[in-house]
Coordinates of C-alpha atoms in Angstrom, one line a residue:
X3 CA 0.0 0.0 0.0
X4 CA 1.5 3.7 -0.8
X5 CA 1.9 6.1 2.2
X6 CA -0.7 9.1 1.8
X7 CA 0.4 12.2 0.8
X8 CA -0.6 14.0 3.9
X9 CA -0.8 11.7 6.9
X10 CA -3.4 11.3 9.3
X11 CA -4.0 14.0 12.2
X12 CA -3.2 10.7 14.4
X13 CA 0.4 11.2 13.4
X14 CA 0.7 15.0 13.6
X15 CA 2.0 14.8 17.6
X16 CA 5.0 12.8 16.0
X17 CA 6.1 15.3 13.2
X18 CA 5.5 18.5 14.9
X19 CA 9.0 19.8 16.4
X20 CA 9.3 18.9 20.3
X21 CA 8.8 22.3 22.8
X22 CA 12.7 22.6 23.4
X23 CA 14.0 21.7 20.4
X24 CA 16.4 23.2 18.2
X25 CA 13.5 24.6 15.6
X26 CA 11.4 25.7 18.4
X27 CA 14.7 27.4 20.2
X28 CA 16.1 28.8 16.8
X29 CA 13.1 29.1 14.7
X30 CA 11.6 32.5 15.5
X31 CA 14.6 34.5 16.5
X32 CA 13.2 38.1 15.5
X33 CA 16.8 38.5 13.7
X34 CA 15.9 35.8 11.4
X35 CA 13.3 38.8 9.8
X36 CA 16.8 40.1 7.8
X37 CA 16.9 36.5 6.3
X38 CA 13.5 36.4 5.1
X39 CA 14.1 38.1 1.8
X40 CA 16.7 35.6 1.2
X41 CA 15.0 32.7 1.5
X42 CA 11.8 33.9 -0.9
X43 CA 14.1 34.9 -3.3
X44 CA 16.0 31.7 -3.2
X45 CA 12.0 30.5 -3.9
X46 CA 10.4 32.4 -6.4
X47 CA 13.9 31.7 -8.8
X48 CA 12.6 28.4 -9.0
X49 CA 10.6 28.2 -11.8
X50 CA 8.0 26.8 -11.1
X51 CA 7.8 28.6 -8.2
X52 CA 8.5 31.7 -9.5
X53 CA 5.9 31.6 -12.3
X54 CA 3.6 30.4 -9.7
X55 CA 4.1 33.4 -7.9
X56 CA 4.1 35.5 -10.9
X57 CA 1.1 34.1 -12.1
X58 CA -1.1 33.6 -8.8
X59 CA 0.1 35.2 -6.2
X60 CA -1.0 39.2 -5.3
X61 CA 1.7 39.3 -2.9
X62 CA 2.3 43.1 -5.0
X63 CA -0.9 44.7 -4.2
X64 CA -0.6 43.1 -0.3
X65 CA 3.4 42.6 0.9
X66 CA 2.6 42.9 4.8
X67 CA -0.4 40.7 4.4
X68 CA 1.6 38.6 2.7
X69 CA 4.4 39.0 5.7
X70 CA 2.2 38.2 7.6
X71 CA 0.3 35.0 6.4
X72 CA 4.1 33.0 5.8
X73 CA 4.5 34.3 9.7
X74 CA 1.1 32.4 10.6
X75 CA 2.3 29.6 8.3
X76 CA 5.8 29.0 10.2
X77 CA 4.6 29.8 13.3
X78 CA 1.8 27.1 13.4
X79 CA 3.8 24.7 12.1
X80 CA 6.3 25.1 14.9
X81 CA 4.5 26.6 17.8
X82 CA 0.7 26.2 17.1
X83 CA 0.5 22.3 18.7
X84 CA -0.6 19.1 16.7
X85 CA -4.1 19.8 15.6
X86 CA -3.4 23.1 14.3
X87 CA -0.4 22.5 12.0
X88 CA -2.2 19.5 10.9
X89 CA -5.1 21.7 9.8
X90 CA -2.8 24.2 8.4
X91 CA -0.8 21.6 5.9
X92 CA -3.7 20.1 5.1
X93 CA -5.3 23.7 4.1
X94 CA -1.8 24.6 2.1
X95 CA -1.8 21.7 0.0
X96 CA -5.8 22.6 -0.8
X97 CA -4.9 26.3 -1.6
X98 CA -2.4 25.6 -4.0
X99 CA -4.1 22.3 -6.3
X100 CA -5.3 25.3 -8.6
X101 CA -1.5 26.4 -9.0
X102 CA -1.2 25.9 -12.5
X103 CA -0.3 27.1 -16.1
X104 CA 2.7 28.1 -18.4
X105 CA 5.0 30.4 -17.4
X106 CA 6.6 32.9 -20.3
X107 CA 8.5 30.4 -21.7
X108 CA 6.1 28.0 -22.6
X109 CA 6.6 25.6 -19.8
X110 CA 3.7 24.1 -18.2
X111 CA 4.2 23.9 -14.4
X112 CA 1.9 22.8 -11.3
X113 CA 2.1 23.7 -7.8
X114 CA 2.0 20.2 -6.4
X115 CA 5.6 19.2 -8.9
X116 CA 6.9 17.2 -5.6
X117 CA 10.9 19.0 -6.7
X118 CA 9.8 22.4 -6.5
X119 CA 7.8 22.0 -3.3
X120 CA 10.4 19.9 -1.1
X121 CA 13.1 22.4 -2.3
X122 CA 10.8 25.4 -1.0
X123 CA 11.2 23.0 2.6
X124 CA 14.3 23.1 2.0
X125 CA 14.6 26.9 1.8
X126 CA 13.1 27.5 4.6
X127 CA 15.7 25.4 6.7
X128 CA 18.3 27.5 5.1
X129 CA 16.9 30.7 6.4
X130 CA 17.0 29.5 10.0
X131 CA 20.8 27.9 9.6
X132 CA 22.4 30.4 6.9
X133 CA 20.2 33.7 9.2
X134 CA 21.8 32.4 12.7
X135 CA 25.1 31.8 11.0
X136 CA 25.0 35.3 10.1
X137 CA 23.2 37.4 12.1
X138 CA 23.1 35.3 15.3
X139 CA 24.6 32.2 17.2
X140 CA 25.9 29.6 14.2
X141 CA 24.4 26.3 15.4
X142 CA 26.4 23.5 15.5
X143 CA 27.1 20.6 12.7
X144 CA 24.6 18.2 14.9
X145 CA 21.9 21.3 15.8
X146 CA 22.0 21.5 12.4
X147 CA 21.6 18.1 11.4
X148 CA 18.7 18.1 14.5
X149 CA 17.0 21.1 12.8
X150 CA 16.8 19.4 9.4
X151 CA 15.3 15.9 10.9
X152 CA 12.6 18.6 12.6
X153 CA 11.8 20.0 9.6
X154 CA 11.8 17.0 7.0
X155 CA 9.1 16.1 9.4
X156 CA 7.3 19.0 9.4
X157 CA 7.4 18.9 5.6
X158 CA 5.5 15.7 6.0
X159 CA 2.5 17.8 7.3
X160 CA 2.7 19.5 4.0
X161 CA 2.8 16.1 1.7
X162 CA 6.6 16.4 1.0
X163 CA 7.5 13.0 0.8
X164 CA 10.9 11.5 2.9
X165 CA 12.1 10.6 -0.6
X166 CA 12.2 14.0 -1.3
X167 CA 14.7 15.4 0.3
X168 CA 18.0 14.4 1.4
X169 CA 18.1 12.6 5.0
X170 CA 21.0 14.9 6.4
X171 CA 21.4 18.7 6.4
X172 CA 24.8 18.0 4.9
X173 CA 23.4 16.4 1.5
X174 CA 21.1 18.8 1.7
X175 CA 23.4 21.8 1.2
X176 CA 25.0 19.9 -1.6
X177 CA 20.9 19.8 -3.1
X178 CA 21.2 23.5 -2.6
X179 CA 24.4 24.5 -4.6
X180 CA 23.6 22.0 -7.2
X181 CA 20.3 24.3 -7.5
X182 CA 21.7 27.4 -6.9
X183 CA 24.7 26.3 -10.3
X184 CA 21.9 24.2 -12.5
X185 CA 18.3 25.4 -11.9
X186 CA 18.0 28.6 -10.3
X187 CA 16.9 31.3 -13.2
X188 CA 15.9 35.5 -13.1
X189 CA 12.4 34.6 -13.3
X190 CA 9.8 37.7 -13.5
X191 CA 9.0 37.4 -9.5
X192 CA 12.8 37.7 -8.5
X193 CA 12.1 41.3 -10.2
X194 CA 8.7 41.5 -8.7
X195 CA 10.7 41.0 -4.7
X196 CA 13.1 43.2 -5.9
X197 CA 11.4 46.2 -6.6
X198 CA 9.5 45.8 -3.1
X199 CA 13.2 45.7 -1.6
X200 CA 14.1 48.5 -2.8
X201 CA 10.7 50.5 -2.3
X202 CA 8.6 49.0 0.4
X203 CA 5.3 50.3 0.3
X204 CA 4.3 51.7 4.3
X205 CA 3.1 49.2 6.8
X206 CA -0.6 49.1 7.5
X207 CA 0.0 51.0 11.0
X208 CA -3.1 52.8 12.4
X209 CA -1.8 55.9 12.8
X210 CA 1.7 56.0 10.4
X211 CA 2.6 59.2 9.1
X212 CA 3.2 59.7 5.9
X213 CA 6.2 61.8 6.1
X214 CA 7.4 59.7 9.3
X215 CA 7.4 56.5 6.2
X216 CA 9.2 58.4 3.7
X217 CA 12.3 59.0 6.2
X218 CA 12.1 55.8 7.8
X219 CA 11.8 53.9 4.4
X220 CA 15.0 54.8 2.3
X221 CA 17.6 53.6 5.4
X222 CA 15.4 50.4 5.8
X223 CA 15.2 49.6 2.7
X224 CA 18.6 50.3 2.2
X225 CA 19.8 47.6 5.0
X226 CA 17.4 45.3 3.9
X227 CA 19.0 45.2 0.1
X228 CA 22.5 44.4 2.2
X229 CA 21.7 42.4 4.5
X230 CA 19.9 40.2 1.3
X231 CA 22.5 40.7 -1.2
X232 CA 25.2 39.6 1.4
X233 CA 23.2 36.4 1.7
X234 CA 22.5 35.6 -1.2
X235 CA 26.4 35.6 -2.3
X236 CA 28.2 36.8 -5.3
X237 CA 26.2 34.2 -7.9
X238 CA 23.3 35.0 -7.1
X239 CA 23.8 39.1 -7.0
X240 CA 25.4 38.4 -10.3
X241 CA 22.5 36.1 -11.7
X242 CA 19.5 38.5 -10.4
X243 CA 21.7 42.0 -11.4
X244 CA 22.3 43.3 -8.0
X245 CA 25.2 45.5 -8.0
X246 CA 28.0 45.0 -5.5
X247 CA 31.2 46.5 -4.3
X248 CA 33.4 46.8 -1.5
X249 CA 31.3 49.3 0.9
X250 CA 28.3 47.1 0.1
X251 CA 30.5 44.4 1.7
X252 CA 32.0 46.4 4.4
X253 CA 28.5 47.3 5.4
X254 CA 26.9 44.0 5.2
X255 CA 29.7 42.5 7.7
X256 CA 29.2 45.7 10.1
X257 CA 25.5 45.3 9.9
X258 CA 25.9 41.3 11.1
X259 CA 28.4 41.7 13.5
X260 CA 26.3 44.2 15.2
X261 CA 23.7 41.6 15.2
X262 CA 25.7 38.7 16.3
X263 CA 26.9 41.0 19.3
X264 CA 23.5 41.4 20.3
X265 CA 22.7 38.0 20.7
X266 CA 23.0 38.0 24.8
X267 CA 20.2 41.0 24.9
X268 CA 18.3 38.2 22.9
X269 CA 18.9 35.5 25.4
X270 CA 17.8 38.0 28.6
X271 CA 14.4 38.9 26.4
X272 CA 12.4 35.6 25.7
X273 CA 10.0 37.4 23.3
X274 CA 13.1 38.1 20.9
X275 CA 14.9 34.7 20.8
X276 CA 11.6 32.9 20.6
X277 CA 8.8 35.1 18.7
X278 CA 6.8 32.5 17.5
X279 CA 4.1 32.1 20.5
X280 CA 4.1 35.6 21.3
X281 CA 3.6 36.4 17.8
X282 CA 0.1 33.7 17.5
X283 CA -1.0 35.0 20.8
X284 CA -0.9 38.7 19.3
X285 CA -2.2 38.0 15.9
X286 CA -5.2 36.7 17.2
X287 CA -5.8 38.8 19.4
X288 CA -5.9 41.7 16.8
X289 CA -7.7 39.5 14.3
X290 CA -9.9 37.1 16.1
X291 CA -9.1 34.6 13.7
X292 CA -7.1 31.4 14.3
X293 CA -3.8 31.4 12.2
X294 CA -5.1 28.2 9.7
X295 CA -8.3 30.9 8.6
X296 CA -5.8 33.9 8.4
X297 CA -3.1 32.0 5.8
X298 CA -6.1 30.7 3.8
X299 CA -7.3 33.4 1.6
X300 CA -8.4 33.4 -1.6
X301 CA -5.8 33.7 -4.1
X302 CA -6.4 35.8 -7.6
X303 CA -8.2 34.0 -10.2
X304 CA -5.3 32.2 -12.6
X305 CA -5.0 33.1 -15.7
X306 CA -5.8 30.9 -18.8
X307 CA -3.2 28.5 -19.7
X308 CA -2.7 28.6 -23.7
X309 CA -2.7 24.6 -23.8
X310 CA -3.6 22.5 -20.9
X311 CA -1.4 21.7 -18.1
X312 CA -0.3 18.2 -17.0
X313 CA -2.0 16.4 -14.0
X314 CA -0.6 17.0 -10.4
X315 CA 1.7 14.7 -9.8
X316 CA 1.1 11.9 -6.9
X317 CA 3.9 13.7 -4.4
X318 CA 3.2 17.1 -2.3
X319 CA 4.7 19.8 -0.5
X320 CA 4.7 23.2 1.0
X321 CA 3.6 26.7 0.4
X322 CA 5.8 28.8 -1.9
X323 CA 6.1 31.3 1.1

């Protein structure tokens, strides 16, 4: 008999990560927020992610909403307990069955291609390790390895399937740079996170002043470019046309060595070093909506494909971000 794509709620205690492990300790560091560009654009130059995005997603017209529904995501899936992180990958694998089409050079692709989804798992792994490496504590070669069994499990949740991805963290970073040299492309949506880099639009804040925006923006936007082009590496800056040079550099180090020295403040202040709870306790309180109704919203209507795309495959995995 095949093992089902998404297992049964049954199992969900089993796959969650363990209160006190390393992705419940490491996973919602608030200085992980500077790697979160990194990681989606590591995603959407997939691409069938990226045309996915493109194609579907009205991340554009809602950036903080969207911020805020991958927040939901993670944080259920590490901090929201069995049942709801259950619910939640079963309502992410529903949302993205439409996914579909043929991107702008007239490949067909579908949201539910098992290599695209476990390798969106996989960036999210990356964020935590490559974000505390740089901007935090680096974990060591077995917290790593730890994090990575945690999070194949979670993936499990989603429908990724233990055959697709690599058992250690260490084959796993060889997945990653065989990506990164053979697959990853400047698809339209690495242009589309780009241009919200450089020019976020203001942050829904009752209140905000426009003119208190306009000088907060440029500096923030500024760091955030950095901090993400410093991630990303000289390849990738190449690859997606981010310019680079020597006070970039000098900048990006100063900006995570500051970081990394702060790490004890983060260790006195729970709410910093471990965001996740705090964060679902907030949000729902501002809302009055659990976080598996807040991630599920309706997604623009796709557009028509020219010929019709192939069937979803049998294997599964998670959200694009």
């Amino acid at each position: 008999m095949s093992t089902p794509v998404i297992p049964p709620p049954s199992e969900a205690p089993a796959l969650v990560p363990p209160r006190g492990g390393v992705a419940w300790r490491y996973g919602s560091d608030l200085r992980m927020a500077g790697a979160a560009v990194y990681v989606l654009l590591l995603q959407v130059s997939h691409p069938t992610v990226g045309a996915g995005v493109h194609e579907h997603s009205a991340f554009e017209l809602d950036p903080w909403g969207r911020l805020h529904r991958t927040l939901d995501f993670v944080s259920t899936m590490v901090y929201g307990g069995p049942e709801a992180a259950a619910e939640m990958g079963t309502r992410v694998r529903a949302m993205h069955r439409a996914i579909r089409g043929v991107d702008e050079q007239g490949r067909p692709y579908h949201a539910l291609e098992p290599d695209a989804y476990a390798w969106v798992q996989l960036t999210l792994a990356e964020g935590m390790i490559e974000g505390h490496r740089v901007l935090g504590r680096r974990l060591s070669a077995d917290q790593q390895d730890e994090l990575w069994q945690e999070w194949r499990k979670v993936g499990r949740l989603l429908g990724v399937r233990d055959r697709d991805l690599p058992d250690t963290w260490s084959r796993a970073r060889v997945l990653r740079d065989r990506m990164i040299a053979e697959r990853l492309e400047h698809t339209p949506a690495v242009d589309q996170v780009l241009t919200l880099v450089i020019a976020p639009p203001a942050p829904p804040l009752p209140g905000l002043p426009t003119w208190l925006w306009r000088i907060v923006r440029a500096p923030t936007a500024r760091i955030g470019l950095i901090v993400t082009g410093g991630l990303l590496g000289p390849e990738l800056r190449e690859r997606f046309g981010i310019s680079w040079g020597r006070r970039r550099q000098l900048l990006f180090r100063l900006f995570a060595a500051l970081s990394r020295l702060a790490t004890p403040v983060f260790w006195l202040l729970p709410p910093l070093r471990i965001f996740g709870p705090w964060y679902l306790r907030i949000r729902r309180r501002l809302t009055r909506r659990p976080a598996v109704e807040r991630v599920a919203v309706d997604l623009p209507a796709p557009p028509a494909p020219p010929s019709a795309p192939p069937a979803p495959p049998s294997g599964a995995s998670p959200p694009a971000t």
